[in-house]
Coordinates of C-alpha atoms and ligand atoms in Angstrom, one line a residue:
M23 CA 10.0 31.0 -47.1
Q24 CA 13.1 33.0 -48.1
F25 CA 13.9 34.2 -51.6
I26 CA 16.5 31.5 -52.0
D27 CA 13.9 28.8 -51.2
E28 CA 11.6 30.3 -53.8
F29 CA 14.3 29.8 -56.4
K30 CA 15.1 26.3 -55.2
A31 CA 11.5 25.3 -55.3
G32 CA 11.3 26.5 -58.9
R33 CA 8.7 29.1 -58.0
A34 CA 10.7 32.2 -58.8
W35 CA 12.5 33.2 -62.0
G36 CA 14.0 36.6 -61.1
L37 CA 15.0 38.9 -58.3
L38 CA 15.3 42.6 -58.5
T39 CA 17.0 44.5 -55.7
S40 CA 16.6 48.3 -55.8
I41 CA 19.1 50.0 -53.6
D42 CA 18.7 53.7 -52.7
L43 CA 21.8 55.2 -51.1
F44 CA 21.9 58.5 -49.4
D45 CA 24.9 60.7 -48.3
C46 CA 27.4 58.8 -50.4
N47 CA 31.1 59.7 -50.6
P48 CA 30.9 62.5 -53.2
K49 CA 34.3 61.5 -54.8
K50 CA 33.2 58.0 -55.4
I51 CA 29.9 58.8 -57.2
R52 CA 31.7 61.3 -59.4
S53 CA 34.3 58.8 -60.7
A54 CA 33.6 56.6 -63.7
K55 CA 36.6 54.5 -62.6
E56 CA 35.2 53.9 -59.1
I57 CA 31.7 53.1 -60.5
K58 CA 33.2 50.6 -62.9
R59 CA 35.3 49.1 -60.1
Y60 CA 32.1 48.7 -58.0
V61 CA 30.4 46.8 -60.9
R62 CA 33.4 44.5 -61.2
E63 CA 33.6 43.8 -57.5
L64 CA 29.9 43.4 -57.0
C65 CA 29.7 40.9 -59.9
K66 CA 32.5 38.9 -58.4
L67 CA 30.9 38.9 -55.0
I68 CA 27.4 37.8 -56.1
D69 CA 28.8 35.6 -58.8
M70 CA 27.3 37.3 -61.9
K71 CA 29.1 37.1 -65.3
R72 CA 29.5 40.5 -67.0
Y73 CA 28.7 40.6 -70.6
G74 CA 30.4 43.4 -72.5
P75 CA 31.9 46.6 -71.0
T76 CA 30.5 48.7 -68.1
I77 CA 29.0 51.9 -69.5
A78 CA 29.3 54.9 -67.2
I79 CA 28.3 58.3 -68.8
R80 CA 27.9 61.6 -67.1
F81 CA 25.0 63.7 -68.3
G82 CA 21.7 65.4 -67.2
S83 CA 20.3 68.7 -68.4
E84 CA 18.7 69.4 -65.0
E85 CA 20.9 70.0 -61.9
R86 CA 18.6 67.7 -59.9
V87 CA 19.6 64.6 -61.9
K88 CA 23.0 65.5 -63.2
G89 CA 25.7 62.8 -62.7
Y90 CA 26.8 59.4 -63.9
S91 CA 24.4 56.7 -65.2
M92 CA 25.8 53.2 -65.3
M93 CA 24.8 50.1 -67.1
Q94 CA 26.2 46.6 -67.1
L95 CA 24.8 43.7 -69.0
I96 CA 25.2 40.4 -67.1
E97 CA 24.6 37.0 -68.6
T98 CA 21.4 36.7 -66.5
S99 CA 20.2 40.3 -67.1
L100 CA 21.2 43.7 -66.0
I101 CA 22.8 46.0 -63.4
S102 CA 22.1 49.7 -63.7
G103 CA 22.5 52.8 -61.6
H104 CA 22.1 56.6 -61.4
F105 CA 24.3 58.8 -59.3
A106 CA 22.8 62.2 -58.5
E107 CA 25.5 64.7 -57.7
Q108 CA 23.3 67.4 -56.3
T109 CA 22.2 65.2 -53.4
N110 CA 25.0 62.7 -53.3
S111 CA 22.6 59.9 -53.6
A112 CA 22.6 56.8 -55.8
Y113 CA 19.9 54.5 -57.2
I114 CA 21.0 51.1 -58.1
D115 CA 19.0 48.2 -59.6
I116 CA 20.3 44.6 -59.7
F117 CA 18.1 42.4 -61.7
S118 CA 19.0 38.8 -62.4
C119 CA 17.1 35.6 -63.2
K120 CA 19.9 33.7 -61.4
Y121 CA 19.7 33.9 -57.6
Y122 CA 22.1 36.0 -55.6
D123 CA 22.0 37.2 -52.0
P124 CA 20.3 40.5 -52.0
I125 CA 21.4 41.4 -48.5
I126 CA 25.1 40.8 -49.4
A127 CA 24.6 43.0 -52.5
E128 CA 23.0 45.7 -50.4
K129 CA 25.7 45.7 -47.7
F130 CA 28.5 45.7 -50.2
T131 CA 26.9 48.6 -52.2
K132 CA 26.4 50.7 -49.1
K133 CA 29.9 50.1 -48.0
F134 CA 31.5 50.7 -51.4
F135 CA 29.9 54.1 -51.9
E136 CA 30.3 54.9 -48.1
A137 CA 26.6 55.8 -47.9
K138 CA 25.3 56.9 -44.5
R139 CA 21.8 55.5 -45.1
V140 CA 20.4 52.9 -47.4
E141 CA 16.8 51.9 -48.3
S142 CA 16.3 48.8 -50.4
Y143 CA 13.3 47.1 -52.1
F144 CA 13.2 43.5 -53.0
T145 CA 11.0 42.2 -55.8
I146 CA 10.7 38.6 -56.6
R147 CA 9.5 37.6 -60.1
R148 CA 7.4 34.4 -59.7
M149 CA 6.2 31.7 -62.0
P150 CA 2.6 32.2 -63.1
W151 CA 1.4 29.2 -61.1
A152 CA 3.1 30.4 -58.0
R153 CA 1.7 34.0 -58.3
K154 CA -1.6 33.1 -56.8
Q155 CA 0.0 32.4 -53.5
K156 CA 0.0 35.4 -51.2
L157 CA 3.2 37.4 -51.2
A158 CA 2.9 37.7 -47.5
E159 CA 4.1 34.1 -47.3
I160 CA 7.6 35.3 -48.3
P161 CA 9.3 37.1 -45.4
N162 CA 10.9 40.3 -46.3
P163 CA 14.7 40.3 -45.6
R164 CA 14.1 43.6 -43.9
D165 CA 12.4 41.7 -41.0
W166 CA 15.5 39.7 -40.4
F167 CA 18.8 40.5 -38.7
F168 CA 21.8 39.1 -40.6
E169 CA 25.1 38.7 -39.0
T170 CA 27.5 38.6 -42.0
L171 CA 30.8 39.5 -40.4
E172 CA 32.4 37.0 -42.6
L173 CA 30.8 37.5 -46.0
N174 CA 30.2 33.9 -46.9
R175 CA 28.7 32.6 -43.7
G176 CA 26.6 34.0 -40.9
V177 CA 23.4 33.7 -39.1
A178 CA 19.9 35.2 -39.7
L179 CA 17.2 35.7 -37.0
A180 CA 13.7 37.0 -37.6
V181 CA 13.1 40.3 -35.8
K182 CA 9.9 41.5 -34.2
G183 CA 9.1 45.1 -35.2
K184 CA 11.7 47.8 -35.1
R185 CA 15.2 47.7 -33.5
I186 CA 14.6 48.9 -29.9
Y187 CA 17.9 50.6 -29.3
Y188 CA 20.7 52.1 -31.4
K189 CA 23.7 54.1 -30.3
K190 CA 27.1 54.9 -31.8
S191 CA 29.4 55.1 -28.7
P192 CA 33.0 56.4 -29.0
Y193 CA 34.0 52.7 -29.3
Q194 CA 31.4 50.8 -31.3
T195 CA 27.8 50.6 -32.6
I196 CA 25.4 49.2 -30.0
E197 CA 22.0 47.7 -31.0
V198 CA 19.3 45.9 -29.2
Y199 CA 16.6 44.0 -31.1
K200 CA 13.6 41.8 -30.1
T201 CA 13.9 38.5 -32.1
K202 CA 10.9 36.3 -32.8
A203 CA 12.6 33.1 -31.6
F204 CA 15.3 34.1 -29.1
G205 CA 14.0 37.1 -27.1
K206 CA 16.0 40.3 -26.9
M207 CA 19.4 40.4 -28.6
L208 CA 22.5 42.6 -28.1
V209 CA 24.6 43.4 -31.1
L210 CA 27.9 45.2 -31.1
D211 CA 29.4 46.4 -34.4
G212 CA 27.0 44.1 -36.3
V213 CA 28.0 41.0 -34.3
I214 CA 25.6 39.1 -32.0
Q215 CA 26.8 39.1 -28.4
L216 CA 23.9 37.5 -26.7
T217 CA 20.2 36.6 -27.0
E218 CA 17.9 36.3 -24.1
S219 CA 17.1 32.6 -24.6
D220 CA 20.6 31.1 -25.0
E221 CA 22.9 33.6 -23.2
F222 CA 22.9 31.3 -20.1
A223 CA 24.9 28.7 -22.0
Y224 CA 27.6 31.3 -22.7
H225 CA 27.7 33.1 -19.3
E226 CA 27.5 30.0 -17.2
M227 CA 30.4 28.4 -19.1
I228 CA 32.6 31.5 -19.1
V229 CA 32.4 31.7 -15.4
H230 CA 31.7 28.4 -13.5
P231 CA 34.5 26.1 -14.7
A232 CA 37.1 28.5 -13.3
L233 CA 35.2 29.2 -10.1
H234 CA 34.7 25.5 -9.5
V235 CA 38.4 24.8 -10.0
H236 CA 39.9 27.7 -7.9
P237 CA 39.7 26.7 -4.2
K238 CA 39.3 30.3 -3.0
P239 CA 38.3 32.8 -5.8
E240 CA 37.9 35.8 -3.5
R241 CA 38.7 38.5 -6.0
V242 CA 37.4 38.1 -9.5
L243 CA 37.7 40.5 -12.5
V244 CA 35.7 40.6 -15.7
I245 CA 37.2 42.5 -18.6
G246 CA 34.5 43.5 -21.2
G247 CA 31.2 41.8 -20.3
G248 CA 29.3 45.1 -20.0
D249 CA 26.0 43.4 -20.4
G250 CA 26.4 42.0 -16.9
G251 CA 25.8 38.3 -17.7
A252 CA 29.2 37.1 -16.4
I253 CA 28.8 39.2 -13.3
R254 CA 25.4 37.6 -12.6
E255 CA 27.0 34.1 -12.7
I256 CA 30.0 35.1 -10.5
A257 CA 27.6 36.6 -7.9
K258 CA 26.2 33.0 -7.4
H259 CA 29.5 32.1 -5.7
R260 CA 29.5 32.6 -2.0
D261 CA 33.3 32.4 -1.6
V262 CA 33.8 35.4 -3.9
K263 CA 34.3 38.6 -1.9
E264 CA 34.9 41.3 -4.6
I265 CA 33.7 41.3 -8.2
H266 CA 35.2 44.0 -10.5
L267 CA 34.0 44.7 -14.0
C268 CA 36.2 46.8 -16.3
D269 CA 34.4 47.6 -19.6
I270 CA 35.8 50.5 -21.6
D271 CA 32.3 51.3 -23.0
E272 CA 30.0 52.8 -20.4
E273 CA 27.2 52.9 -23.0
V274 CA 27.0 49.0 -23.1
V275 CA 26.4 48.9 -19.4
N276 CA 23.8 51.7 -19.7
A277 CA 22.0 49.9 -22.6
A278 CA 22.0 46.6 -20.6
K279 CA 20.6 48.3 -17.5
K280 CA 17.7 49.6 -19.6
Y281 CA 17.0 46.9 -22.1
L282 CA 18.6 43.6 -20.8
P283 CA 17.5 43.3 -17.2
F284 CA 18.0 39.5 -17.4
T285 CA 21.8 40.0 -17.6
A286 CA 22.1 43.4 -15.9
V287 CA 20.6 41.9 -12.7
G288 CA 24.2 41.0 -11.9
F289 CA 25.1 44.6 -11.3
K290 CA 22.8 44.7 -8.3
D291 CA 25.1 42.5 -6.1
K292 CA 26.8 44.5 -3.4
R293 CA 30.2 43.0 -4.1
V294 CA 30.3 44.5 -7.7
K295 CA 32.3 47.5 -8.6
I296 CA 32.3 48.8 -12.2
F297 CA 35.1 50.6 -13.9
H298 CA 35.1 52.2 -17.3
E299 CA 38.7 52.2 -18.2
D300 CA 41.0 50.8 -20.8
G301 CA 41.8 47.3 -19.7
F302 CA 45.5 47.8 -20.3
V303 CA 45.7 50.8 -18.0
F304 CA 43.4 49.1 -15.4
L305 CA 45.5 46.0 -15.2
D306 CA 48.8 47.9 -15.1
G307 CA 47.9 49.3 -11.7
R308 CA 46.9 46.0 -10.1
K309 CA 49.7 43.5 -9.9
N310 CA 49.3 40.1 -8.1
F311 CA 45.8 41.1 -7.2
Y312 CA 43.1 38.8 -8.7
D313 CA 42.4 35.1 -8.2
V314 CA 40.4 34.8 -11.5
I315 CA 40.2 37.1 -14.5
I316 CA 37.5 36.5 -17.1
V317 CA 38.0 38.2 -20.5
D318 CA 34.5 38.4 -21.9
S319 CA 35.4 40.2 -25.0
T320 CA 33.9 40.8 -28.4
D321 CA 35.5 39.3 -31.5
P322 CA 39.1 40.3 -32.4
I323 CA 37.9 43.4 -34.3
G324 CA 37.2 46.9 -33.0
P325 CA 37.7 47.5 -29.3
G326 CA 38.1 43.8 -28.6
K327 CA 41.2 43.4 -30.9
T328 CA 43.9 44.2 -28.5
L329 CA 42.5 41.8 -25.9
F330 CA 43.9 38.9 -28.1
G331 CA 47.5 40.2 -28.0
S332 CA 50.6 39.0 -26.1
R333 CA 51.0 42.4 -24.3
F334 CA 47.5 42.0 -22.9
Y335 CA 48.1 38.4 -21.8
R336 CA 51.3 39.4 -20.0
L337 CA 49.3 42.1 -18.1
V338 CA 46.6 39.6 -17.1
Y339 CA 49.3 37.1 -16.0
D340 CA 51.0 39.8 -13.8
S341 CA 47.6 40.9 -12.3
L342 CA 46.8 37.3 -11.3
K343 CA 48.0 35.9 -8.0
G344 CA 50.4 32.9 -7.9
D345 CA 47.6 30.4 -8.4
G346 CA 45.4 32.5 -10.7
I347 CA 43.3 31.5 -13.6
M348 CA 42.4 33.4 -16.8
I349 CA 39.4 32.5 -18.9
N350 CA 39.1 34.2 -22.3
Q351 CA 36.5 34.2 -25.1
L352 CA 38.4 32.2 -27.8
E353 CA 36.2 31.9 -30.9
S354 CA 34.9 28.8 -32.7
I355 CA 37.0 25.7 -33.6
F356 CA 34.7 25.3 -36.7
Y357 CA 35.4 28.8 -38.0
H358 CA 38.6 30.1 -36.6
K359 CA 41.0 27.2 -36.2
E360 CA 44.0 29.2 -37.4
F361 CA 43.3 32.2 -35.3
I362 CA 42.8 30.0 -32.2
G363 CA 46.1 28.2 -32.9
K364 CA 47.9 31.5 -33.2
T365 CA 46.4 32.9 -30.0
V366 CA 47.0 29.7 -28.1
R367 CA 50.7 29.9 -29.0
K368 CA 50.8 33.5 -27.6
I369 CA 49.1 32.5 -24.3
K370 CA 51.4 29.4 -23.9
R371 CA 54.4 31.6 -24.1
I372 CA 53.2 33.4 -20.9
F373 CA 51.1 30.9 -18.9
P374 CA 52.5 27.5 -17.9
K375 CA 49.2 25.7 -18.6
L376 CA 46.4 26.2 -21.1
W377 CA 43.3 24.3 -22.1
Y378 CA 40.5 25.0 -24.6
Y379 CA 36.9 24.2 -23.9
Y380 CA 33.6 25.1 -25.4
T381 CA 29.9 25.6 -25.1
I382 CA 26.9 25.5 -27.4
V383 CA 25.3 28.9 -28.3
P384 CA 22.7 28.4 -31.1
T385 CA 22.6 32.0 -32.1
Y386 CA 26.3 32.4 -32.8
P387 CA 27.1 31.7 -36.5
S388 CA 28.8 28.3 -35.9
G389 CA 26.4 27.4 -33.1
M390 CA 29.2 27.2 -30.5
I391 CA 32.0 29.2 -29.0
G392 CA 35.2 28.3 -27.1
F393 CA 37.2 29.6 -24.2
G394 CA 40.8 29.5 -23.1
F395 CA 41.5 28.2 -19.6
A396 CA 45.0 29.5 -18.8
S397 CA 46.2 28.6 -15.4
K398 CA 49.2 29.2 -13.2
K399 CA 48.6 26.1 -11.1
Y400 CA 45.3 24.3 -11.2
S401 CA 44.1 21.7 -13.7
P402 CA 40.6 22.3 -15.0
L403 CA 39.6 18.7 -14.3
K404 CA 39.9 18.9 -10.6
I405 CA 36.4 20.2 -9.9
R406 CA 35.4 21.3 -6.4
N407 CA 32.0 21.1 -4.8
K408 CA 30.5 24.5 -4.2
K409 CA 27.2 25.5 -2.8
L410 CA 25.8 28.2 -5.0
K411 CA 23.3 31.0 -4.5
G412 CA 20.7 30.6 -7.3
K413 CA 20.1 28.0 -10.0
L414 CA 22.1 27.0 -13.0
K415 CA 20.6 25.9 -16.4
Y416 CA 23.6 24.7 -18.3
Y417 CA 26.6 24.0 -16.1
S418 CA 27.1 20.8 -14.2
K419 CA 30.1 18.7 -13.2
E420 CA 29.4 16.4 -16.2
I421 CA 29.2 19.3 -18.6
H422 CA 32.3 20.8 -17.1
K423 CA 34.3 17.6 -17.9
A424 CA 32.8 17.1 -21.3
A425 CA 33.5 20.7 -22.4
F426 CA 37.2 20.0 -22.3
A427 CA 37.0 17.0 -24.6
L428 CA 37.7 18.3 -28.0
P429 CA 36.6 16.8 -31.4
K430 CA 39.5 15.0 -33.2
F431 CA 40.0 17.7 -35.8
A432 CA 40.5 20.3 -33.1
E433 CA 42.8 18.4 -30.8
K434 CA 45.8 19.6 -32.6
I435 CA 45.0 23.2 -31.8
L436 CA 46.7 22.7 -28.4
Ligands
LIG17 N1 31.1 36.0 -32.1 C1 30.5 36.6 -30.9 C2 31.3 36.5 -29.7 C3 30.7 37.2 -28.6 C4 31.5 37.1 -27.4 N2 31.1 38.1 -26.4 C5 29.8 37.9 -25.8 C6 29.6 38.8 -24.7 C7 28.5 38.3 -23.8 N3 28.7 38.8 -22.5

């Protein structure tokens, strides 16, 4: 049971989150103005009503504890904090008898004070009758991975043990976890890219529709996709002669080879060549070259952002042969309708034909994700029979057709 359920079930009456921050931005913890701003923004975010002014006073007779102390009454209790200047650390307590999301509070606090490290403790205050039940029944939010890219919605997965890989590459933060329900999981800049048990639904659908439509997809390029999942699917096509992967971040490929053998298996195919270059520079040197280009990108933040721009689509167009097809990761119709609309308009200015289709991915925040099918010549509904090497778990002719049928609310996108 989660903390929120404890409240809903009337078993809890209060929640204390104690947040210890280390290596904060020294300027922020030395400014009463900033500390007060933090309180205002936090209260707004977690929906707490401030009662009276925020008190922030600097004192401390000992160097070790000298700095600001802060106190803010809220209608449902109290927020307090101590900011230790000698160590640039901060110790914040949020106690409320009204429920709030402790993870959102923790993330915001860490970000606000630009702390390099955070350690938090969560204490739930329970009704006397509920106290007898073992605390072990309540999972600690620390054992969960939360994707909260967009603060008000996301996804949470229970994690087994410790994170198994972490690296800050020059481009992004790379993490691998073992989840309890979905096997291994790759996370880039805090966003779930794939999990072992449902990645097939994504990778089969980013690859097979185009390769079942193009009559002779001899040269295929993947931009991004450093985990190897798309490559694995392309390699099932006998008519493909060359498979190129261009992922700017070599560290993603290295992490996949070591921790995600189920997708990295694709790299073993003899037709595969890997390039670690900027996609823009890479495409610039290869005009009229590919039959199919698959843009298996992250979301439009960080290194993936430029892969959603007109200049990029123009380069892809020029690198495709006269009957080429581009497939690109194109977000969720439930969460990103406006963004999709804007991107569709950009692609349509360059490609003569464009369709949107989607697949189901339970571990993405809206449970699904879509793709653009931009084509110079072929319609996606003329599906060819191909004899593949290896089995498929998701894609079939019927799924292919159905994936292009959009719900009514999304039809207008195109
Ligand atoms: N919102 C998450 C979108 C992730 C798309 N990229 C997945 C990469 C898998 N090869």
